[in-house]
Tab-separated table of C-alpha atoms in Angstrom:
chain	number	residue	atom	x	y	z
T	1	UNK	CA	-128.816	17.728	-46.966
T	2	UNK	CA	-127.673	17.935	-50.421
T	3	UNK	CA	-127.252	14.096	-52.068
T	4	UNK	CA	-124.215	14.144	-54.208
T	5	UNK	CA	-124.476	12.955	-58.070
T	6	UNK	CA	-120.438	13.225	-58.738
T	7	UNK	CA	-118.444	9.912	-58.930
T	8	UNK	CA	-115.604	11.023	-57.134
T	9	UNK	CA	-114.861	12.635	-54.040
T	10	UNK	CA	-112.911	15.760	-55.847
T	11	UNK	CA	-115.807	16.157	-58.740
T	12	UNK	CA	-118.817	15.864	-55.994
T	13	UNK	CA	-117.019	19.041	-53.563
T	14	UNK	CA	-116.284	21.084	-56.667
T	15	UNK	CA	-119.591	20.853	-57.977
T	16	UNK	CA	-121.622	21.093	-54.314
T	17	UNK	CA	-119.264	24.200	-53.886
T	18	UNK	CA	-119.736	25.565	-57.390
T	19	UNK	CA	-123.301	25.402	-56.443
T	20	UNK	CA	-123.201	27.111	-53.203
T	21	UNK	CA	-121.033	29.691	-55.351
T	22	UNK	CA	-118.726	29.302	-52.622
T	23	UNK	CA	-115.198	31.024	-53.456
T	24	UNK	CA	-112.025	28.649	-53.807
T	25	UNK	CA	-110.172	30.882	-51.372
T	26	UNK	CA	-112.974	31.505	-49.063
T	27	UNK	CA	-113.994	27.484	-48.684
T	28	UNK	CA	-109.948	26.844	-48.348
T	29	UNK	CA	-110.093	29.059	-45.374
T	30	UNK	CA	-112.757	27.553	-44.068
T	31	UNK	CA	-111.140	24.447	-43.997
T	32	UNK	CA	-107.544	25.654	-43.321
T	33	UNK	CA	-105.891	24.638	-46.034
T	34	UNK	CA	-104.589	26.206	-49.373
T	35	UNK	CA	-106.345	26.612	-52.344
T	36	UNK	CA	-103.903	25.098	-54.334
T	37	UNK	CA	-104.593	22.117	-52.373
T	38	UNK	CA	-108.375	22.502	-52.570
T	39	UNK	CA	-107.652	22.642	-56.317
T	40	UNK	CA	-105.866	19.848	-56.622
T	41	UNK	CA	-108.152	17.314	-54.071
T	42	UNK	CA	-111.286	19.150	-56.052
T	43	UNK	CA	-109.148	17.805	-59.641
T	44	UNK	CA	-108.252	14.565	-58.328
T	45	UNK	CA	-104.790	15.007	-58.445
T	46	UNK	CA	-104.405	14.707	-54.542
T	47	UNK	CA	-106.263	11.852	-52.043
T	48	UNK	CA	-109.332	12.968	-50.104
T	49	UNK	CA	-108.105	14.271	-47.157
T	50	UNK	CA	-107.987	12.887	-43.591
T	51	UNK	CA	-111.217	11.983	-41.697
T	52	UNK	CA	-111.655	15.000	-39.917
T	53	UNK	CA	-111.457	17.397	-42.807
T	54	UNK	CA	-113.912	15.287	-44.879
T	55	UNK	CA	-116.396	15.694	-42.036
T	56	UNK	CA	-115.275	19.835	-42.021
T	57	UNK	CA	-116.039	19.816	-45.589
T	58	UNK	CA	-119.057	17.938	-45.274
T	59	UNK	CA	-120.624	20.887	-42.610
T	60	UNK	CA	-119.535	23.764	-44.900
T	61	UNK	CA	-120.963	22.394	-47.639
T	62	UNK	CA	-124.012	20.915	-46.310
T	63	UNK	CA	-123.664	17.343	-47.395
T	64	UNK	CA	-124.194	14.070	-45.261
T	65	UNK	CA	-120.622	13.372	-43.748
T	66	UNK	CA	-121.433	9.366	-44.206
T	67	UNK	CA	-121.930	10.177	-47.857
T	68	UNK	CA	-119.277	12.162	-48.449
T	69	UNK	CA	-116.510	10.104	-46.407
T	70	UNK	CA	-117.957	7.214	-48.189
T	71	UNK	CA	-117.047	8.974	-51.612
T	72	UNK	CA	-113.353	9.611	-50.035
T	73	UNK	CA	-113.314	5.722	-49.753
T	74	UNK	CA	-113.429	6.075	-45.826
T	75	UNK	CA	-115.867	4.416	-43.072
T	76	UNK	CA	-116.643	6.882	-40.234
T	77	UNK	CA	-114.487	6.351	-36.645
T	78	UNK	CA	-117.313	6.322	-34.566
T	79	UNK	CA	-118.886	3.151	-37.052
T	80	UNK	CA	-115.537	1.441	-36.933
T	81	UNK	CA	-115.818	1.553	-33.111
T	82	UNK	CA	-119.576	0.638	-32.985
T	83	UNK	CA	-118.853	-2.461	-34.853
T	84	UNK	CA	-115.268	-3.054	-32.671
T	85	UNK	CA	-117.938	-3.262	-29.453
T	86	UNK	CA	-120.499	-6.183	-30.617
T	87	UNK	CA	-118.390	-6.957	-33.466
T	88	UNK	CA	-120.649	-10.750	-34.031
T	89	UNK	CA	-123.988	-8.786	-33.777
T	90	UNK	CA	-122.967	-5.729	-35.594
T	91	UNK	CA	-121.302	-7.721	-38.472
T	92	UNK	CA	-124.120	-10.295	-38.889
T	93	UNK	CA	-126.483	-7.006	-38.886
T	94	UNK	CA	-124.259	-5.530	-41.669
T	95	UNK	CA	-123.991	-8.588	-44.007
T	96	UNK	CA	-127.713	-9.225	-43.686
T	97	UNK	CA	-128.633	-5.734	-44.269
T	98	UNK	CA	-126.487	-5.479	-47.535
T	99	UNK	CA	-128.863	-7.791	-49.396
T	100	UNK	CA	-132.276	-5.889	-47.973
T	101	UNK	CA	-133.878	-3.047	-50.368
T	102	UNK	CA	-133.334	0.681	-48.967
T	103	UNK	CA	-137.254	1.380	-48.377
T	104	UNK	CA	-136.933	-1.481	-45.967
T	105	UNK	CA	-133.889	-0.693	-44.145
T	106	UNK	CA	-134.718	2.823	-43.928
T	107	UNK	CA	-138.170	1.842	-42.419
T	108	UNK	CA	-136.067	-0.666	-39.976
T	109	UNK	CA	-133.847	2.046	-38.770
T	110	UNK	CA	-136.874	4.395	-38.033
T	111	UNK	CA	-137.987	1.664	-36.047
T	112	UNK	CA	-134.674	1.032	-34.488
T	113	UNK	CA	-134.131	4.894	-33.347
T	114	UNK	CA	-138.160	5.321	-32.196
T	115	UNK	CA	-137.759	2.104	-29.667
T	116	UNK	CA	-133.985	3.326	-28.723
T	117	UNK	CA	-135.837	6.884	-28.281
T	118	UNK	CA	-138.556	5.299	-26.246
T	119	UNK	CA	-136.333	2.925	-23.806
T	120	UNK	CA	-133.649	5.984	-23.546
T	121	UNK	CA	-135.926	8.048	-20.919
T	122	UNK	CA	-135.659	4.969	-19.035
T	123	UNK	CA	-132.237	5.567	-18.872
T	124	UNK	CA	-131.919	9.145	-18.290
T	125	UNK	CA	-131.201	10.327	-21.483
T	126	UNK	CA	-128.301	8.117	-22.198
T	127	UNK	CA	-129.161	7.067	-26.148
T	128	UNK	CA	-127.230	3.641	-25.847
T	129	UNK	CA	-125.855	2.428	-22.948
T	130	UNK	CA	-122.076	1.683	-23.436
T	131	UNK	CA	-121.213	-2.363	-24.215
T	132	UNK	CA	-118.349	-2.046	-22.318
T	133	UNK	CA	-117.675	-0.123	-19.376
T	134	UNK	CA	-114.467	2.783	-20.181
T	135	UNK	CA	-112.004	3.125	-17.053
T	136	UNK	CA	-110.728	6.722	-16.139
T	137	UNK	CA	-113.564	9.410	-15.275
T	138	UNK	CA	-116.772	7.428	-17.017
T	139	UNK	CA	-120.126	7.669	-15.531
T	140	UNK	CA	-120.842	3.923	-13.276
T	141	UNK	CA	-123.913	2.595	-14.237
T	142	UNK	CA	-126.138	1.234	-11.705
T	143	UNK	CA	-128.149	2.520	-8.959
A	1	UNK	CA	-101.882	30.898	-82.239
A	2	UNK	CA	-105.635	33.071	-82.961
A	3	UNK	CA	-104.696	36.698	-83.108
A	4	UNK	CA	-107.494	38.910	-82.080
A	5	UNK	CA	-108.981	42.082	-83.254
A	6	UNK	CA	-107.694	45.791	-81.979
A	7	UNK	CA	-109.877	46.985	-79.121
A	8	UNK	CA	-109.425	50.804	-78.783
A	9	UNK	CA	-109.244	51.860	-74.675
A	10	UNK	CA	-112.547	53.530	-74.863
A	11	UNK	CA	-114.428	50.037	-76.164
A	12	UNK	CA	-112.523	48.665	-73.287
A	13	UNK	CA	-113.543	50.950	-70.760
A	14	UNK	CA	-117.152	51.261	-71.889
A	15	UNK	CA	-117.216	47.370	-71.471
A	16	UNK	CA	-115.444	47.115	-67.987
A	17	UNK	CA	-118.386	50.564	-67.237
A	18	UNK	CA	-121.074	48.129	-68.511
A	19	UNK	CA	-119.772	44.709	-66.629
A	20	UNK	CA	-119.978	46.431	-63.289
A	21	UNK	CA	-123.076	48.133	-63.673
A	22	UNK	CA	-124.781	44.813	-64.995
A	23	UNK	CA	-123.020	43.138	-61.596
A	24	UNK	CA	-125.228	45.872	-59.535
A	25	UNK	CA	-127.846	45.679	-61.168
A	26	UNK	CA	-128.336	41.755	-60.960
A	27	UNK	CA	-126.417	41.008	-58.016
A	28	UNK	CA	-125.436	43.683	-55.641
A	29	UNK	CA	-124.361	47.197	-55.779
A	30	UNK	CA	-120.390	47.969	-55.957
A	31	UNK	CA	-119.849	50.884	-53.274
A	32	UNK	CA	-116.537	50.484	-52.749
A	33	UNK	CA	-113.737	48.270	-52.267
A	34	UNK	CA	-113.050	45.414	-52.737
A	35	UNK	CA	-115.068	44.231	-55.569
A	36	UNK	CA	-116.303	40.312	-54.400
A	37	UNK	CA	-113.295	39.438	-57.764
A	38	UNK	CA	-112.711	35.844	-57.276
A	39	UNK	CA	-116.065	34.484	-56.425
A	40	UNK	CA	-119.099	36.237	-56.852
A	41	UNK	CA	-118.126	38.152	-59.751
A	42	UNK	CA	-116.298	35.027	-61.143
A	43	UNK	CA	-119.887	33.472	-60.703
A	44	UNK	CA	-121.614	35.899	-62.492
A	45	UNK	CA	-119.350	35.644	-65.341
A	46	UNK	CA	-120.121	31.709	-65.024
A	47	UNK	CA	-116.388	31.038	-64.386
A	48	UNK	CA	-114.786	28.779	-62.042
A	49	UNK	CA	-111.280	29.704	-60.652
A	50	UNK	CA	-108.755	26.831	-59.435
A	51	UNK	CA	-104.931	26.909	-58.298
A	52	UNK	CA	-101.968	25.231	-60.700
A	53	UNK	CA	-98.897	24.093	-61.118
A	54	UNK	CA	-99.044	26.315	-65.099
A	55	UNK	CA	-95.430	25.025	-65.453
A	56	UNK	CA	-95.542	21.954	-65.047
A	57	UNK	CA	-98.500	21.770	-67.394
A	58	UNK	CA	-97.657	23.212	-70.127
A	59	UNK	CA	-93.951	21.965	-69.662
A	60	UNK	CA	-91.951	25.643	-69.312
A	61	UNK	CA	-89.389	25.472	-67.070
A	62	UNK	CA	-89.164	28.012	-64.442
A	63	UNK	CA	-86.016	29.697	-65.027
A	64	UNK	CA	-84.267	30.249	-61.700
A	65	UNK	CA	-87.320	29.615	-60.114
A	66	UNK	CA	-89.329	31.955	-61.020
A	67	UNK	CA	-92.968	32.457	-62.385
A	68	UNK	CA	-93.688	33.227	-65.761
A	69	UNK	CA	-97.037	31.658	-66.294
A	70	UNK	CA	-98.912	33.866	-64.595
A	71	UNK	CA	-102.761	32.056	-65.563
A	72	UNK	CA	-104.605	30.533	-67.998
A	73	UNK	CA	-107.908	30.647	-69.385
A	74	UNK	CA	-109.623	27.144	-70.575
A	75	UNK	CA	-112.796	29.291	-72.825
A	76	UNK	CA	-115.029	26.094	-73.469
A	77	UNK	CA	-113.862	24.763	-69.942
A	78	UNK	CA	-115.225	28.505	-68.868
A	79	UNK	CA	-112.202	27.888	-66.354
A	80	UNK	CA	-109.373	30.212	-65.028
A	81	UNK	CA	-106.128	28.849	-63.307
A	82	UNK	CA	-103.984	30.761	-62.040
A	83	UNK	CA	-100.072	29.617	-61.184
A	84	UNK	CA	-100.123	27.736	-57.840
A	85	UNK	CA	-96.720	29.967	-56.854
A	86	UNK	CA	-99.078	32.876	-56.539
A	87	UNK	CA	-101.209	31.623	-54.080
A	88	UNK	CA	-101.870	34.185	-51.640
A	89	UNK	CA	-102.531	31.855	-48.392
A	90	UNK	CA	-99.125	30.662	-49.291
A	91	UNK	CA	-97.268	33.090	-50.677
A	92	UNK	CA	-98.702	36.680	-49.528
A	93	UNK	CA	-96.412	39.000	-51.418
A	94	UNK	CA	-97.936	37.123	-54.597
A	95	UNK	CA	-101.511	38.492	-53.419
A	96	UNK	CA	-101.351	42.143	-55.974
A	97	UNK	CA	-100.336	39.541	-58.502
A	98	UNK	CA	-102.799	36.916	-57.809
A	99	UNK	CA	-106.128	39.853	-58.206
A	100	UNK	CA	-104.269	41.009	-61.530
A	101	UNK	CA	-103.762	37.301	-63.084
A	102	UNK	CA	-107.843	36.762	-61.988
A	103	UNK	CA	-108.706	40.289	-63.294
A	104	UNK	CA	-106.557	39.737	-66.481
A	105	UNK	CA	-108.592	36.003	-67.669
A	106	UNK	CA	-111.477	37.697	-66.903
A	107	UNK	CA	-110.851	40.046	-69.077
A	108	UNK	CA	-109.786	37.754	-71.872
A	109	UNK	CA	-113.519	35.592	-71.155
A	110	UNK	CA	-115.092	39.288	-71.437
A	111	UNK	CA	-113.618	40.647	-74.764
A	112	UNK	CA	-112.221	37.900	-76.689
A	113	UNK	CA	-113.869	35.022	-76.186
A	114	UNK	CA	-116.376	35.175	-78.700
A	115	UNK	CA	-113.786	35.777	-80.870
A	116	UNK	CA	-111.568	32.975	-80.127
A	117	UNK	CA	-114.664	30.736	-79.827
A	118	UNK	CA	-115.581	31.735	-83.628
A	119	UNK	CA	-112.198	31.194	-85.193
A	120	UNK	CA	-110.734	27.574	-83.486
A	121	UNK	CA	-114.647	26.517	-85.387
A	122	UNK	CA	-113.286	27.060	-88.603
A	123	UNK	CA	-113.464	24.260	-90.472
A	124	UNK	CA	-109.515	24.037	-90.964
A	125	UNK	CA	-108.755	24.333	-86.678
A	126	UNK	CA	-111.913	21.538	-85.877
A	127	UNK	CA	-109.655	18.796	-85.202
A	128	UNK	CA	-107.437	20.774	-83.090
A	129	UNK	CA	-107.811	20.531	-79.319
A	130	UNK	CA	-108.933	23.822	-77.974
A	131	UNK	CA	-106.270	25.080	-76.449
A	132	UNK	CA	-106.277	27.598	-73.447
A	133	UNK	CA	-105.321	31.496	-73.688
A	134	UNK	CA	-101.625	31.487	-71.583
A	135	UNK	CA	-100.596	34.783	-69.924
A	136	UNK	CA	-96.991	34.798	-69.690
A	137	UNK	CA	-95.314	37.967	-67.504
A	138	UNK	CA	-92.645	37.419	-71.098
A	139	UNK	CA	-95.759	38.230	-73.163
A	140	UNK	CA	-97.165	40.827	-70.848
A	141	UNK	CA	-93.787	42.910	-70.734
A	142	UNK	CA	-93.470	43.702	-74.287
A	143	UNK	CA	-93.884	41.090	-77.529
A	144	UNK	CA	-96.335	38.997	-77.735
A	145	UNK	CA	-99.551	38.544	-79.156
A	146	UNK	CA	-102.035	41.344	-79.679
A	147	UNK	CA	-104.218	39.492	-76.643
A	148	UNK	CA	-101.136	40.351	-74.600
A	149	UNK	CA	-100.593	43.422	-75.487
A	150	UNK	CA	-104.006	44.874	-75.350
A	151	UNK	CA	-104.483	43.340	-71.846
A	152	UNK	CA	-101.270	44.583	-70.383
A	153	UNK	CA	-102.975	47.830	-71.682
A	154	UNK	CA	-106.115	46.709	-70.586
A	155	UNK	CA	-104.718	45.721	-66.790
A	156	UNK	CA	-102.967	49.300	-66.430
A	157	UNK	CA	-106.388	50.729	-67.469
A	158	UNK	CA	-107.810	48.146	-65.118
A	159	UNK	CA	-105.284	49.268	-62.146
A	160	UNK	CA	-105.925	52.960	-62.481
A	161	UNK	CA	-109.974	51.990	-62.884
A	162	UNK	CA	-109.931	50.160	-59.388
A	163	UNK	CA	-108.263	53.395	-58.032
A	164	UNK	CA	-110.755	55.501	-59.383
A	165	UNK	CA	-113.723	53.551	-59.011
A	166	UNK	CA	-112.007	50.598	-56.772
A	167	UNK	CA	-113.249	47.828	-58.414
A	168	UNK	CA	-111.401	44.606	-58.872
A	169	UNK	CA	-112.245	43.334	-62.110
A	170	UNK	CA	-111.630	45.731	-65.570
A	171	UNK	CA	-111.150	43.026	-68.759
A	172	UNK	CA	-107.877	42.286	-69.876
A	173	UNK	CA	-106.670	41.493	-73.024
């Protein structure tokens, strides 16, 4: 993954595109849009755009999509759910892991995914089991 | 306004001849159409292409709606933008226009911008802004600078050069 140097959200595609010497009209069609609108969201002129495009942008130009919809002053969906599930945990994880340095959250997180990893075969493959249970078509636990 | 020196059509064409065969040589071989214009050629020239409202920014009305900025070319910028009504995901009938207005800056970048470069340095022009080269269609048809004129010249030598060699990009003005 390519880390991003640009302060904005329009300077940091232009330049990650620029480098991929990636054509205006080409990356435009990629994503769907106009170039005249890549141009102007690329100059600033025009808001990031919606979640889902970020994340398209973020594929075709091989940047982290947390990064880059972090840079378009968004929080990913999926997070804003995670949090909406054990909001008191989640939130008290959050605020306390604002203040810790990145070596040791990184090193947490690695910790985190290898035990999550190791109690998930217990579980048949299911990474997390879900905190609450969704009605219409969802797999029952149990058994 | 930096007038620019008389470029006689064989210079021209023996530096459009040399731009393509230093694009095969260093990047990849031109066959046939199209010529890669507006992105890897733009690359290789170490210019970056965007979309814009040319109206708006340089404050010309468009009379009866129509285009007359047709691009622009920001030298120290090394940036070409071309009118946002000529978009060709947008406006598809614009798309002959759109490959000339690309083919036309690059042009100016190719010939003149050494020139231009040299002369807003002069010690009486430092303060001044640099300001981009403007293609008007006004310009191109007739009048104008000698820029415009040469590359309207240029571009016609440019059109007949893509049908004889079909390449994209022959330098403009």
């Amino acid at each position: 993954m390519a880390r991003l140097k640009q302060e904005t959200y329009g300077s940091a595609t232009r330049a990650r595109r620029e480098e991929l010497e990636l054509g205006l009209r080409a990356f435009a069609k990629k994503l769907g849009v106009s170039p005249t609108y890549v141009s102007k969201v690329e100059r600033d002129e025009l808001p990031p755009p919606a979640e889902g495009r970020v994340k398209a942008t973020a594929a075709i130009l091989g940047i982290d999509p947390d990064e880059l919809l972090a840079l378009a002053g968004k929080v990913s969906s999926d997070l804003a759910e995670i949090i909406r599930e054990r909001p008191v945990t989640m939130a008290s994880i959050l605020r306390t892991a604002r203040s810790v340095p990145e070596d040791a959250l990184r090193a947490m997180e690695k910790r985190l995914r290898d035990s999550n990893q190791g109690s998930s075969g217990d579980r048949e493959g299911k990474r997390s089991p879900p905190a609450k249970p969704r009605s219409g078509g969802g797999r029952r636990g149990g058994g | 306004m930096i007038d620019v020196p008389f470029l006689t059509e064989a210079q021209i064409e023996a530096k459009a001849d040399a731009l393509l065969a230093a694009f095969s040589r260093d990047r990849e071989p031109i066959l046939g159409p199209p010529v890669p214009l507006e992105d890897k050629f733009l690359y290789y020239l170490g210019l970056r292409l965007h979309m814009d409202d040319l109206h708006t920014r340089f404050g010309v009305p468009r009379i009866a709606g129509r285009t007359d900025i047709l691009a622009a070319l920001w030298i120290e910028d090394r940036e070409i933008r071309v009118d946002e009504s000529l978009d060709p995901e947008v406006n598809p009938e614009a798309e002959g226009r759109y490959y000339f207005s690309i083919g036309h800056e690059g042009g100016h970048w190719e010939l003149r911008r050494h020139h231009i470069l040299a002369t807003s340095a002069e010690p009486h022009l430092l303060m001044q802004s640099p300001s981009p080269v403007v293609c008007r269609i006004s310009d191109l048809n007739g009048g104008g600078s000698r820029k415009e004129r040469d590359g309207t010249r240029q571009q016609r030598d440019a059109r007949a050069r893509m049908e004889l060699q079909q390449t994209g990009l022959a330098p403009a003005c």
